Amino acid sequence: MSSALWPRRAFLATVSAATASVLLTACGGATATGPSGDGTPVDGGNLTFLIQGYDTGWVSSKTSISSYEGNLWGQITDKLVYVDEKGKLSPWIAESWEELNGAKEFVLHLKKGVTFSDGSPLDAAAVVANLNAWAKGDPSRGVSKVGLFPSTNFLKAEAKDAGTVRVTFSSPALGFIATLGYHGCILLSPKTLALPVEQQADLKQEIGSGPFVVKSWKQGDSYVLEKRKDYNWGPAALGHTGPARLDTITYKVIKDTSVRTSTVASGQAEVAFNVEPQEIDSLKAQGFTVGTPRYLGFTDGFQVNTGTFPTNELSVRQAIQHGIDREEILKTVYTGDWTAATTFLQGNVPEAGDYSGLFKFDPEAAKKLLEDDGWKTGADGYRVKDGKTLELTLSPNPYVPSTKAEDELISQQLKNIGIKVNLKVVDVAGYAAVQASHPPLYQTSRSFVDVGTVAGVLTSQNNGEDWFRLGTSDKKLNELSTAVATASDRDTRKKVAGEIQQHVLEQGYFIPLNQLVQRLYLISPKVQGVQYNGLAYANFYTAWIAK
């Protein structure tokens, strides 16, 4: 194995004088008031959070709340329900709810006294406006619906009074309440939702009800949030009431991973987003916290385009599944915080099963699949059929920096069975173009809160995302997708979810790699009280800085 596959193992203890000077000037030092040596939370303090960038912009319906923007959105907005790391749901802005008529109707009872940062009420009318935006979007204004919201059977949302919302579906929607905790379902002021998309892109216009508000920002450089002193409606699950403890959070854009890491290591910032996995043990040994929350959703792996060469052939798809050595990837690229995938769903999803036998590493089986389908080995070691070389291009997922090393290793593993892999490294903006081009393999990272929403991505039914470019050609997948989305009881839905997993993997529509840890947080020992939700986002509402 080439040494180039290994991520850099050591990080700089200090940044250069020039870099340190820039960061200190831009971010300022952290301060806090009150004693905290005994672990008692204290109020005050300014936290600096280093992040790769915000390249997809600030229109929530267009960005789908990417991993980067999501960190900031989560501080300035609230949700109707809270979902924890284990997928447990609990009240937030909706303090209670009722599931009626076989999960076709739901009644949400809202917390009283909640306001957006401009003082307008977060009442039933505001919730209805948000539900309609999530379910329908507004194509005439370029406003997209939330991809994993159960919109196909959504009929209406109506305000029964200022504190009560009734939501009606044409068929059972067991995942509805869970989806309200999804990070795409952030509550925004109706004033924001009514703006033209171009004006929504102005971050100052993004009016939420969260514990922080946007104070100032310089696009592509830094974004300063300050706490709302009147905030008093955080989720009970977090164990804190009243305003946030921190005074401000400054998100500072630093694209280079090593600089982000070394800046926190040298005490010039408190948090860095995404460090190299191979540095985790060393950082922990020095007293730093490295948060590696695992979200509810899909594993790290490849969506397979069944409509293009060479993955339009089942034998090629299955050969790729069996040609990848996942254990070698885990040992080479990752640490003990990562585990192998057993299906295309994360292991903490309650309906996830173990179907690893369908894609186990078996290079001899992979070679036989290709040989039997007429792929012969050429002089250069790569397979050829009908004058075409068996090759494809991989673009590592820029939202998960470690996938570059992962894909370099996969290219070597697939070479061993005669498949040529070309690597094309792109940034976040470039990755959107890769997705739009529908390559043979697209490395995905996608979260969800409830398995019922999976149906909205697998086929093109009901304007689904059609991940595998099947349209509606696979009748069995169509039926299973409909069944999981419209199941009237959870036991039936779990059984169908298992059948979907088996079918997708048998057909080679998805190639799982590992249980994804996408959002890593390097945190200074001074920072206490950080919590993570079920989408693996860090919550700084409860955080404080110790002296």
Coordinates of C-alpha atoms in Angstrom, one line a residue, residues 26 76 85 113 119 122 152 184 245 249 252 266 268 275 280 282 284 301 310 359 362 440 468 478 500 525 540:
A26 CA -10.4 38.3 13.6
I76 CA -30.4 30.5 15.2
E85 CA -28.4 10.7 19.6
G113 CA -44.8 32.6 24.5
G119 CA -40.6 39.8 18.0
L122 CA -44.1 31.5 16.6
T152 CA -46.3 12.7 -1.2
G184 CA -34.0 20.4 7.2
R245 CA -24.6 30.6 28.5
I249 CA -20.2 32.3 18.8
K252 CA -14.4 31.6 11.2
S266 CA -2.4 26.1 20.3
Q268 CA -6.2 30.3 19.5
V275 CA -10.1 16.8 11.8
I280 CA -7.9 11.7 17.1
S282 CA -3.1 12.0 19.7
K284 CA -7.4 13.1 23.0
G301 CA -21.2 4.5 0.5
P310 CA -20.4 0.5 -16.6
F359 CA -21.5 -7.4 -0.1
D362 CA -14.6 -11.7 -1.9
P440 CA -21.7 5.7 -12.1
F468 CA -30.3 4.8 -8.6
N478 CA -41.7 0.7 -6.3
I500 CA -36.0 -3.0 0.9
P525 CA -10.7 21.4 27.3
F540 CA -23.8 25.1 22.0

